[in-house]
C-alpha cells in the first residue's frame, strides 16, 4: 500500500511554522486529555492536537474498517495491535482530510471546533500501556567509553559485544511522559575510599540520550521471527531519557546487571513517530565486523538519519546544548534487536518498548551521557550561565530533542524533558 501521507509536496490548511517538528507529513500518534477532561487518541499538526476519537465519531474514517471505540481509549495498544495496514490507512486518511485543497473538514466550522485543540489546551499522557520494556546497549562508542571508564581501557569492549545485541529487561512502571518531574533517587553506594557502603541520594545522576521503538504483536511464545520480517512489527519511535544513577549502578551491577540505578524513572516523548513517516530518512548502519551470524544478517538501509540533541537547563536559566548525536551511529539496528529478542522464542507484544541504549557518536561532543561527556567528572561542562556540571544537579531540567531533515521536509519528535527534584529525606 502506498504511503500517500508522506507526499512532500502536500500542504495543509492548518498553520505550521517552517521549523515545526510536526508538518502534515509527520502525523504521529499520542494520547491526550482535552480541556473537557476527556482522554482521547490523537495526532498533531503544527501546534494543534487533533482528536481522532471525535473525527471517527463524526464519520471521517467510515471507509476504513475500524471498531467504533478504537480511538476512544486511554492507550494506543489496540490501535497498534491492528497492524501496519491500519496504521497506513489512518495516516493516509488524516493527510487527505487536512490537505489544503480538501474542503470537507476545512470548511465545516462546527466539526473543526470539536476536533482541533491548541497544544496548550491539552495534557499529553503516556501513549501506550507498556507491557514489557527492554533496554539494549547498541552503540559501539558508548559501550567502549563505559567499558573504559568502569573497567579497563585496554579491554573496553567485551568479546561478546560484536556478536550479540546486548540488552537487559528493564522496568515499565517507572516510564513517564515528557514534562513529569523526577526525584533524585536514594540508594546504596560504596565510596572509593570506604570499605563498606552508605545509603543516601545519588551524587552521580545522569541522563542517557536514547530512542525507543514500540512494537505490535510480533510472535507466539516459542516461535522466532526472521530478520526480513522485523520491520513489519515496529510501529514507531520516541525519544527516551533513561535516567541513571552512576554511583548506585557501579556498586550494584555485578553480577546481574542494572537494577535500582536505572529503574527509578525513564522519560519518553509523548508522540510516537511512525516508522512509515521516517521512511525518507533511511540510511545504512555502521559496517559490522566481524559479520553477524546468519540470523542477524540484514540487507540494505536499516537505520535512520535522526539528529539527536541533549540540553541542560538550570532553574530560571537558559538551555545549553551538551550533546549532538545521531541515531545512525547505532551499531546494532532495531531489526537486529527485535530479531535477536525473539530468537529464543521470547514473545513480544503490542505496546512493548525497546530502548536503543545510549547513542554516542565518534566525537566527544556526540557522547550521549554525562558519564562520557565529562569522563566521569574529570572534565566538567560549562553551561551558558557560567556554572559547571559534572553530573545533573537538583532543579536542572534535561531536554532531549530529535529530528530528521531533507530539502523537502523536517520530521521531529517534540521535547522529551524532565526536571530533577531533590531526593526525599531518607
Ligand atoms: Ca540505557
CSV table of C-alpha atoms and ligand atoms in Angstrom, one decimal:
chain,number,residue,atom,x,y,z
A,1,UNK,CA,0.0,0.0,0.0
A,2,UNK,CA,1.3,3.4,-1.0
A,3,UNK,CA,2.2,5.8,1.9
A,4,UNK,CA,0.4,8.8,0.4
A,5,UNK,CA,0.8,10.6,3.8
A,6,UNK,CA,4.5,11.1,3.1
A,7,UNK,CA,3.9,13.2,-0.1
A,8,UNK,CA,6.5,16.0,0.4
A,9,UNK,CA,4.6,18.4,-1.8
A,10,UNK,CA,1.4,18.3,0.3
A,11,UNK,CA,0.4,21.5,2.2
A,12,UNK,CA,-2.2,21.7,4.9
A,13,UNK,CA,-4.9,24.2,5.8
A,14,UNK,CA,-3.6,24.2,9.5
A,15,UNK,CA,-0.9,26.7,10.3
A,16,UNK,CA,2.5,25.1,10.5
A,17,UNK,CA,5.7,27.1,11.1
A,18,UNK,CA,8.7,26.2,8.9
A,19,UNK,CA,10.8,24.8,11.8
A,20,UNK,CA,8.0,22.7,13.3
A,21,UNK,CA,8.6,19.1,14.1
A,22,UNK,CA,5.0,18.3,13.1
A,23,UNK,CA,4.3,19.1,9.4
A,24,UNK,CA,1.4,17.3,7.6
A,25,UNK,CA,4.0,14.6,6.6
A,26,UNK,CA,4.6,13.6,10.2
A,27,UNK,CA,1.2,12.5,11.6
A,28,UNK,CA,2.4,10.9,14.8
A,29,UNK,CA,0.1,9.2,17.3
A,30,UNK,CA,-0.4,10.1,21.0
A,31,UNK,CA,-2.9,10.2,23.9
A,32,UNK,CA,-4.1,13.4,25.5
A,33,UNK,CA,-6.5,14.9,27.9
A,34,UNK,CA,-8.7,17.6,26.4
A,35,UNK,CA,-9.9,20.8,28.1
A,36,UNK,CA,-13.1,19.0,28.9
A,37,UNK,CA,-11.1,16.3,30.8
A,38,UNK,CA,-11.8,13.7,28.1
A,39,UNK,CA,-9.0,11.3,27.3
A,40,UNK,CA,-8.6,10.5,23.6
A,41,UNK,CA,-6.2,9.3,21.0
A,42,UNK,CA,-4.9,12.0,18.7
A,43,UNK,CA,-2.4,13.3,16.2
A,44,UNK,CA,-0.6,16.6,15.9
A,45,UNK,CA,-0.1,19.1,13.1
A,46,UNK,CA,1.9,22.2,13.9
A,47,UNK,CA,0.9,23.3,17.3
A,48,UNK,CA,-2.5,21.7,17.2
A,49,UNK,CA,-3.7,18.4,18.7
A,50,UNK,CA,-6.3,16.6,16.7
A,51,UNK,CA,-8.9,14.4,18.4
A,52,UNK,CA,-9.1,11.2,16.4
A,53,UNK,CA,-11.9,9.8,18.6
A,54,UNK,CA,-14.1,12.8,17.6
A,55,UNK,CA,-13.1,12.6,14.0
A,56,UNK,CA,-14.1,8.9,13.9
A,57,UNK,CA,-17.5,9.7,15.7
A,58,UNK,CA,-18.2,12.3,13.0
A,59,UNK,CA,-17.7,9.6,10.3
A,60,UNK,CA,-14.5,10.8,8.8
A,61,UNK,CA,-12.9,7.2,8.9
A,62,UNK,CA,-16.1,5.5,7.6
A,63,UNK,CA,-14.3,3.8,4.7
A,64,UNK,CA,-11.6,2.2,7.0
A,65,UNK,CA,-12.5,-1.0,8.9
A,66,UNK,CA,-12.1,0.2,12.5
A,67,UNK,CA,-14.0,-0.6,15.6
A,68,UNK,CA,-16.2,2.2,16.9
A,69,UNK,CA,-14.1,2.8,20.1
A,70,UNK,CA,-10.6,2.3,18.6
A,71,UNK,CA,-9.7,5.9,19.3
A,72,UNK,CA,-11.8,6.4,22.5
A,73,UNK,CA,-9.2,4.8,24.7
A,74,UNK,CA,-6.6,5.8,27.1
A,75,UNK,CA,-3.8,3.9,25.3
A,76,UNK,CA,-2.8,3.2,21.7
A,77,UNK,CA,-2.3,-0.6,22.4
A,78,UNK,CA,-5.5,-1.8,20.5
A,79,UNK,CA,-4.8,0.5,17.5
A,80,UNK,CA,-1.2,-0.7,17.4
A,81,UNK,CA,-2.3,-4.3,17.6
A,82,UNK,CA,-4.5,-3.7,14.4
A,83,UNK,CA,-1.2,-3.8,12.4
A,84,UNK,CA,0.6,-1.9,9.8
A,85,UNK,CA,-2.2,-1.9,7.2
A,86,UNK,CA,-4.5,0.0,9.6
A,87,UNK,CA,-1.8,2.5,10.6
A,88,UNK,CA,-1.2,3.3,6.9
A,89,UNK,CA,-4.8,3.7,6.1
A,90,UNK,CA,-5.4,6.0,9.0
A,91,UNK,CA,-2.3,8.1,8.3
A,92,UNK,CA,-3.2,8.4,4.6
A,93,UNK,CA,-6.8,9.4,5.6
A,94,UNK,CA,-5.6,12.1,8.0
A,95,UNK,CA,-3.2,13.5,5.4
A,96,UNK,CA,-6.2,13.7,2.9
A,97,UNK,CA,-8.5,15.4,5.4
A,98,UNK,CA,-6.1,18.1,6.3
A,99,UNK,CA,-4.9,18.7,2.8
A,100,UNK,CA,-5.1,22.4,1.8
A,101,UNK,CA,-7.3,21.5,-1.1
A,102,UNK,CA,-9.8,19.4,0.7
A,103,UNK,CA,-12.8,21.5,1.8
A,104,UNK,CA,-14.7,18.7,3.7
A,105,UNK,CA,-13.4,19.4,7.2
A,106,UNK,CA,-11.7,22.7,6.4
A,107,UNK,CA,-15.0,24.5,5.7
A,108,UNK,CA,-17.0,22.9,8.5
A,109,UNK,CA,-16.5,25.2,11.4
A,110,UNK,CA,-18.6,23.2,13.9
A,111,UNK,CA,-16.6,20.0,13.2
A,112,UNK,CA,-13.3,21.8,13.3
A,113,UNK,CA,-14.1,23.2,16.8
A,114,UNK,CA,-14.9,19.7,18.0
A,115,UNK,CA,-11.7,18.0,16.8
A,116,UNK,CA,-8.9,20.6,16.9
A,117,UNK,CA,-7.2,21.8,20.1
A,118,UNK,CA,-4.3,24.2,20.6
A,119,UNK,CA,-1.4,22.2,22.2
A,120,UNK,CA,-1.6,24.4,25.3
A,121,UNK,CA,-5.2,23.3,25.9
A,122,UNK,CA,-4.3,19.6,26.2
A,123,UNK,CA,-2.3,17.5,28.5
A,124,UNK,CA,-0.2,14.7,27.0
A,125,UNK,CA,-0.3,11.3,28.5
A,126,UNK,CA,1.8,8.1,28.2
A,127,UNK,CA,0.9,6.9,24.6
A,128,UNK,CA,0.9,3.2,25.4
A,129,UNK,CA,0.4,0.8,28.3
A,130,UNK,CA,4.0,-0.6,28.1
A,131,UNK,CA,3.8,-4.2,29.0
A,132,UNK,CA,7.5,-5.0,28.8
A,133,UNK,CA,10.5,-2.8,28.3
A,134,UNK,CA,13.9,-4.0,27.2
A,135,UNK,CA,17.0,-1.8,27.0
A,136,UNK,CA,19.8,-2.6,24.5
A,137,UNK,CA,23.4,-1.4,24.5
A,138,UNK,CA,23.7,-0.9,20.8
A,139,UNK,CA,26.2,2.0,20.4
A,140,UNK,CA,29.7,0.7,20.0
A,141,UNK,CA,31.2,4.1,21.0
A,142,UNK,CA,29.0,4.2,24.2
A,143,UNK,CA,29.9,0.6,25.1
A,144,UNK,CA,33.6,1.3,24.5
A,145,UNK,CA,33.5,4.5,26.6
A,146,UNK,CA,31.7,2.9,29.5
A,147,UNK,CA,34.0,-0.1,29.4
A,148,UNK,CA,37.0,2.2,29.5
A,149,UNK,CA,35.6,4.2,32.5
A,150,UNK,CA,34.2,1.4,34.6
A,151,UNK,CA,36.6,-1.4,33.8
A,152,UNK,CA,39.7,-1.4,31.6
A,153,UNK,CA,40.5,0.9,28.6
A,154,UNK,CA,42.6,-1.9,27.0
A,155,UNK,CA,39.7,-4.3,27.0
A,156,UNK,CA,36.8,-1.8,26.9
A,157,UNK,CA,34.6,-3.9,24.6
A,158,UNK,CA,33.9,-7.4,25.9
A,159,UNK,CA,34.3,-10.2,23.3
A,160,UNK,CA,30.5,-10.9,23.1
A,161,UNK,CA,29.6,-7.4,22.2
A,162,UNK,CA,30.4,-7.6,18.5
A,163,UNK,CA,28.3,-10.8,18.2
A,164,UNK,CA,25.2,-10.1,20.2
A,165,UNK,CA,22.9,-7.1,20.6
A,166,UNK,CA,23.4,-6.9,24.3
A,167,UNK,CA,20.3,-6.0,26.4
A,168,UNK,CA,18.5,-6.4,29.7
A,169,UNK,CA,14.9,-6.4,30.8
A,170,UNK,CA,14.0,-3.0,32.3
A,171,UNK,CA,11.0,-1.9,34.3
A,172,UNK,CA,8.0,-0.4,32.6
A,173,UNK,CA,6.2,1.0,35.8
A,174,UNK,CA,8.5,4.0,36.0
A,175,UNK,CA,8.3,5.1,32.4
A,176,UNK,CA,6.8,8.6,32.3
A,177,UNK,CA,5.8,11.1,29.7
A,178,UNK,CA,7.8,14.3,29.0
A,179,UNK,CA,7.2,17.1,31.5
A,180,UNK,CA,6.9,14.8,34.5
A,181,UNK,CA,9.4,15.8,37.2
A,182,UNK,CA,11.6,13.1,38.6
A,183,UNK,CA,13.1,12.6,42.1
A,184,UNK,CA,16.8,12.2,42.7
A,185,UNK,CA,16.9,8.6,43.9
A,186,UNK,CA,18.4,7.4,47.2
A,187,UNK,CA,20.4,4.3,47.0
A,188,UNK,CA,23.3,2.2,48.2
A,189,UNK,CA,26.8,3.2,47.0
A,190,UNK,CA,30.3,2.5,48.0
A,191,UNK,CA,32.7,5.4,48.0
A,192,UNK,CA,36.1,4.5,46.5
A,193,UNK,CA,37.9,5.2,49.8
A,194,UNK,CA,35.5,3.2,52.0
A,195,UNK,CA,35.3,-0.5,52.9
A,196,UNK,CA,31.6,-0.5,53.5
A,197,UNK,CA,28.6,1.0,51.6
A,198,UNK,CA,26.5,4.0,52.6
A,199,UNK,CA,22.8,4.9,51.8
A,200,UNK,CA,21.8,8.3,50.5
A,201,UNK,CA,20.9,10.5,47.5
A,202,UNK,CA,22.9,9.6,44.3
A,203,UNK,CA,25.8,12.0,43.7
A,204,UNK,CA,26.2,11.0,40.1
A,205,UNK,CA,22.8,11.5,38.5
A,206,UNK,CA,23.0,11.2,34.7
A,207,UNK,CA,20.8,11.2,31.6
A,208,UNK,CA,21.1,8.7,28.7
A,209,UNK,CA,20.3,10.0,25.2
A,210,UNK,CA,18.4,7.2,23.7
A,211,UNK,CA,15.5,6.4,21.3
A,212,UNK,CA,13.0,3.6,21.9
A,213,UNK,CA,10.7,1.7,19.5
A,214,UNK,CA,7.2,0.4,20.2
A,215,UNK,CA,6.1,-2.9,18.7
A,216,UNK,CA,2.9,-4.5,17.6
A,217,UNK,CA,2.2,-8.2,18.4
A,218,UNK,CA,5.3,-10.0,17.0
A,219,UNK,CA,5.2,-13.7,17.6
A,220,UNK,CA,3.7,-16.5,19.6
A,221,UNK,CA,5.7,-17.9,22.5
A,222,UNK,CA,8.3,-20.3,21.2
A,223,UNK,CA,8.4,-19.0,17.6
A,224,UNK,CA,11.2,-16.7,16.4
A,225,UNK,CA,10.8,-14.3,13.6
A,226,UNK,CA,13.1,-13.8,10.6
A,227,UNK,CA,15.1,-10.6,10.2
A,228,UNK,CA,13.4,-9.8,6.9
A,229,UNK,CA,10.0,-9.6,8.6
A,230,UNK,CA,11.1,-7.5,11.6
A,231,UNK,CA,10.3,-4.0,10.2
A,232,UNK,CA,6.6,-5.1,9.8
A,233,UNK,CA,6.3,-5.2,13.6
A,234,UNK,CA,7.7,-1.9,14.5
A,235,UNK,CA,5.1,0.8,15.0
A,236,UNK,CA,7.3,3.8,15.7
A,237,UNK,CA,9.8,5.6,17.7
A,238,UNK,CA,10.0,8.0,20.7
A,239,UNK,CA,12.9,9.9,22.3
A,240,UNK,CA,13.9,8.2,25.5
A,241,UNK,CA,15.9,9.5,28.5
A,242,UNK,CA,17.0,6.5,30.6
A,243,UNK,CA,17.9,8.4,33.8
A,244,UNK,CA,20.8,6.7,35.5
A,245,UNK,CA,22.5,6.9,38.9
A,246,UNK,CA,26.1,6.0,38.1
A,247,UNK,CA,27.3,5.5,41.7
A,248,UNK,CA,24.4,3.2,42.5
A,249,UNK,CA,24.9,1.4,39.2
A,250,UNK,CA,28.7,1.0,39.7
A,251,UNK,CA,28.2,-0.8,43.1
A,252,UNK,CA,25.2,-3.0,42.2
A,253,UNK,CA,25.7,-4.1,38.6
A,254,UNK,CA,27.9,-7.1,39.2
A,255,UNK,CA,26.9,-9.9,38.6
A,256,UNK,CA,23.3,-9.5,37.4
A,257,UNK,CA,23.4,-6.1,35.7
A,258,UNK,CA,21.5,-2.8,36.1
A,259,UNK,CA,18.8,-2.6,38.8
A,260,UNK,CA,17.9,0.4,41.1
A,261,UNK,CA,20.5,2.7,39.4
A,262,UNK,CA,18.3,2.6,36.3
A,263,UNK,CA,14.6,1.9,37.2
A,264,UNK,CA,13.7,5.0,39.3
A,265,UNK,CA,12.5,6.9,36.2
A,266,UNK,CA,12.7,6.9,32.4
A,267,UNK,CA,11.2,9.7,30.3
A,268,UNK,CA,9.7,9.4,26.8
A,269,UNK,CA,8.5,12.0,24.3
A,270,UNK,CA,4.7,11.6,24.1
A,271,UNK,CA,4.2,11.5,20.3
A,272,UNK,CA,5.1,8.2,18.6
A,273,UNK,CA,6.5,9.0,15.2
A,274,UNK,CA,5.7,6.1,12.9
A,275,UNK,CA,8.4,4.1,11.0
A,276,UNK,CA,6.4,5.0,7.9
A,277,UNK,CA,6.9,8.7,8.5
A,278,UNK,CA,10.7,8.2,8.9
A,279,UNK,CA,11.0,6.2,5.6
A,280,UNK,CA,12.5,9.1,3.6
A,281,UNK,CA,15.4,9.2,6.1
A,282,UNK,CA,16.6,5.6,5.9
A,283,UNK,CA,20.4,5.2,5.9
A,284,UNK,CA,22.9,2.4,6.2
A,285,UNK,CA,24.1,1.5,9.6
A,286,UNK,CA,27.8,1.2,10.5
A,287,UNK,CA,29.6,-1.7,8.8
A,288,UNK,CA,29.7,-4.7,11.1
A,289,UNK,CA,33.0,-6.5,11.6
A,290,UNK,CA,33.0,-9.5,12.3
A,291,UNK,CA,30.0,-10.4,10.2
A,292,UNK,CA,27.0,-11.2,12.4
A,293,UNK,CA,25.6,-14.8,12.5
A,294,UNK,CA,23.2,-15.6,9.7
A,295,UNK,CA,20.0,-15.0,11.8
A,296,UNK,CA,21.2,-11.4,12.4
A,297,UNK,CA,22.3,-10.7,8.8
A,298,UNK,CA,20.5,-7.7,7.4
A,299,UNK,CA,20.4,-6.2,3.9
A,300,UNK,CA,20.0,-2.6,2.7
A,301,UNK,CA,19.3,0.5,4.7
A,302,UNK,CA,18.2,-0.4,8.2
A,303,UNK,CA,19.0,2.7,10.1
A,304,UNK,CA,17.6,6.3,10.1
A,305,UNK,CA,19.3,9.7,10.0
A,306,UNK,CA,17.8,11.3,13.1
A,307,UNK,CA,19.7,14.2,14.7
A,308,UNK,CA,19.7,13.9,18.4
A,309,UNK,CA,20.4,16.8,20.9
A,310,UNK,CA,20.6,16.9,24.7
A,311,UNK,CA,20.3,20.2,26.6
A,312,UNK,CA,20.7,21.1,30.3
A,313,UNK,CA,18.6,24.0,31.6
A,314,UNK,CA,19.3,25.2,35.2
A,315,UNK,CA,16.4,26.6,37.2
A,316,UNK,CA,15.5,30.1,35.8
A,317,UNK,CA,18.4,29.7,33.3
A,318,UNK,CA,18.8,29.1,29.6
A,319,UNK,CA,19.3,25.8,27.8
A,320,UNK,CA,22.8,24.7,26.9
A,321,UNK,CA,23.4,22.1,24.2
A,322,UNK,CA,25.6,19.4,25.7
A,323,UNK,CA,25.3,16.6,23.2
A,324,UNK,CA,25.0,16.4,19.5
A,325,UNK,CA,24.5,12.8,18.4
A,326,UNK,CA,22.6,10.8,15.7
A,327,UNK,CA,20.5,7.7,15.7
A,328,UNK,CA,22.5,6.4,12.7
A,329,UNK,CA,25.6,5.8,14.9
A,330,UNK,CA,24.0,2.7,16.4
A,331,UNK,CA,25.9,-0.4,15.6
A,332,UNK,CA,23.1,-2.9,16.1
A,333,UNK,CA,19.9,-1.8,14.3
A,334,UNK,CA,16.3,-2.1,15.5
A,335,UNK,CA,15.6,-5.1,13.2
A,336,UNK,CA,18.6,-6.9,14.6
A,337,UNK,CA,17.5,-6.1,18.2
A,338,UNK,CA,13.9,-7.3,17.6
A,339,UNK,CA,15.1,-10.5,15.7
A,340,UNK,CA,17.6,-11.3,18.4
A,341,UNK,CA,14.9,-10.7,21.1
A,342,UNK,CA,12.6,-13.4,19.6
A,343,UNK,CA,15.4,-15.7,18.5
A,344,UNK,CA,14.9,-17.9,21.6
A,345,UNK,CA,11.1,-17.9,21.2
A,346,UNK,CA,10.5,-15.0,23.7
A,347,UNK,CA,7.2,-13.4,22.7
A,348,UNK,CA,7.0,-9.7,22.1
A,349,UNK,CA,3.6,-8.0,22.3
A,350,UNK,CA,1.7,-4.9,21.1
A,351,UNK,CA,2.9,-1.9,23.3
A,352,UNK,CA,6.2,-3.4,24.2
A,353,UNK,CA,9.1,-0.9,24.2
A,354,UNK,CA,12.8,-1.4,23.2
A,355,UNK,CA,15.4,1.2,24.2
A,356,UNK,CA,18.4,1.6,21.9
A,357,UNK,CA,20.9,2.2,24.7
A,358,UNK,CA,22.8,5.5,24.9
A,359,UNK,CA,23.6,6.7,21.4
A,360,UNK,CA,27.1,8.1,21.4
A,361,UNK,CA,28.9,9.1,18.2
A,362,UNK,CA,32.6,9.1,17.4
A,363,UNK,CA,33.5,12.6,18.6
A,364,UNK,CA,33.4,13.8,22.2
A,365,UNK,CA,30.6,16.3,21.6
A,366,UNK,CA,28.4,13.5,20.4
A,367,UNK,CA,28.6,11.4,23.6
A,368,UNK,CA,25.1,10.7,24.9
A,369,UNK,CA,25.6,10.8,28.7
A,370,UNK,CA,27.4,13.0,31.3
A,371,UNK,CA,29.4,10.0,32.3
A,372,UNK,CA,31.1,10.1,28.9
A,373,UNK,CA,30.9,13.9,28.2
A,374,UNK,CA,32.8,14.7,31.4
A,375,UNK,CA,34.6,11.4,31.6
A,376,UNK,CA,33.2,10.6,35.0
A,377,UNK,CA,33.5,14.2,36.2
A,378,UNK,CA,37.1,14.7,35.1
A,379,UNK,CA,36.2,17.4,32.5
A,380,UNK,CA,33.2,19.4,33.7
A,381,UNK,CA,30.9,21.0,31.1
A,382,UNK,CA,30.4,24.8,31.3
A,383,UNK,CA,26.8,26.0,30.9
A,384,UNK,CA,25.8,29.3,29.3
A,385,UNK,CA,25.2,30.8,32.8
A,386,UNK,CA,28.9,30.2,33.7
A,387,UNK,CA,28.2,27.3,36.1
A,388,UNK,CA,29.7,23.9,35.6
A,389,UNK,CA,28.3,20.4,35.6
A,390,UNK,CA,29.9,17.1,36.2
A,391,UNK,CA,26.6,15.4,36.5
A,392,UNK,CA,22.9,16.6,36.8
A,393,UNK,CA,22.1,18.8,39.8
A,394,UNK,CA,18.8,19.3,41.6
A,395,UNK,CA,16.3,21.6,39.8
A,396,UNK,CA,18.1,21.1,36.4
A,397,UNK,CA,15.9,20.2,33.5
A,398,UNK,CA,17.3,17.8,30.9
A,399,UNK,CA,15.7,18.1,27.4
A,400,UNK,CA,16.2,15.7,24.5
A,401,UNK,CA,15.2,16.7,21.0
A,402,UNK,CA,15.4,14.8,17.7
A,403,UNK,CA,14.5,15.5,14.1
A,404,UNK,CA,15.1,14.3,10.5
A,405,UNK,CA,15.5,16.9,7.8
A,406,UNK,CA,16.0,16.9,4.0
A,407,UNK,CA,15.4,19.6,1.3
A,408,UNK,CA,11.6,19.0,1.4
A,409,UNK,CA,10.5,18.2,4.9
A,410,UNK,CA,11.5,18.1,8.6
A,411,UNK,CA,10.1,15.3,10.8
A,412,UNK,CA,10.6,15.7,14.5
A,413,UNK,CA,9.7,14.3,17.9
A,414,UNK,CA,9.0,17.3,20.1
A,415,UNK,CA,10.5,17.6,23.5
A,416,UNK,CA,11.5,14.8,25.9
A,417,UNK,CA,12.1,16.8,29.1
A,418,UNK,CA,12.2,16.2,32.8
A,419,UNK,CA,13.2,18.3,35.8
A,420,UNK,CA,15.1,16.8,38.7
A,421,UNK,CA,13.7,17.5,42.2
A,422,UNK,CA,15.7,17.0,45.4
A,423,UNK,CA,15.7,13.5,46.9
A,424,UNK,CA,13.2,12.5,49.6
A,425,UNK,CA,14.8,12.5,53.0
A,426,UNK,CA,15.9,9.1,53.9
B,1,LIG,CA1,20.0,2.8,29.0
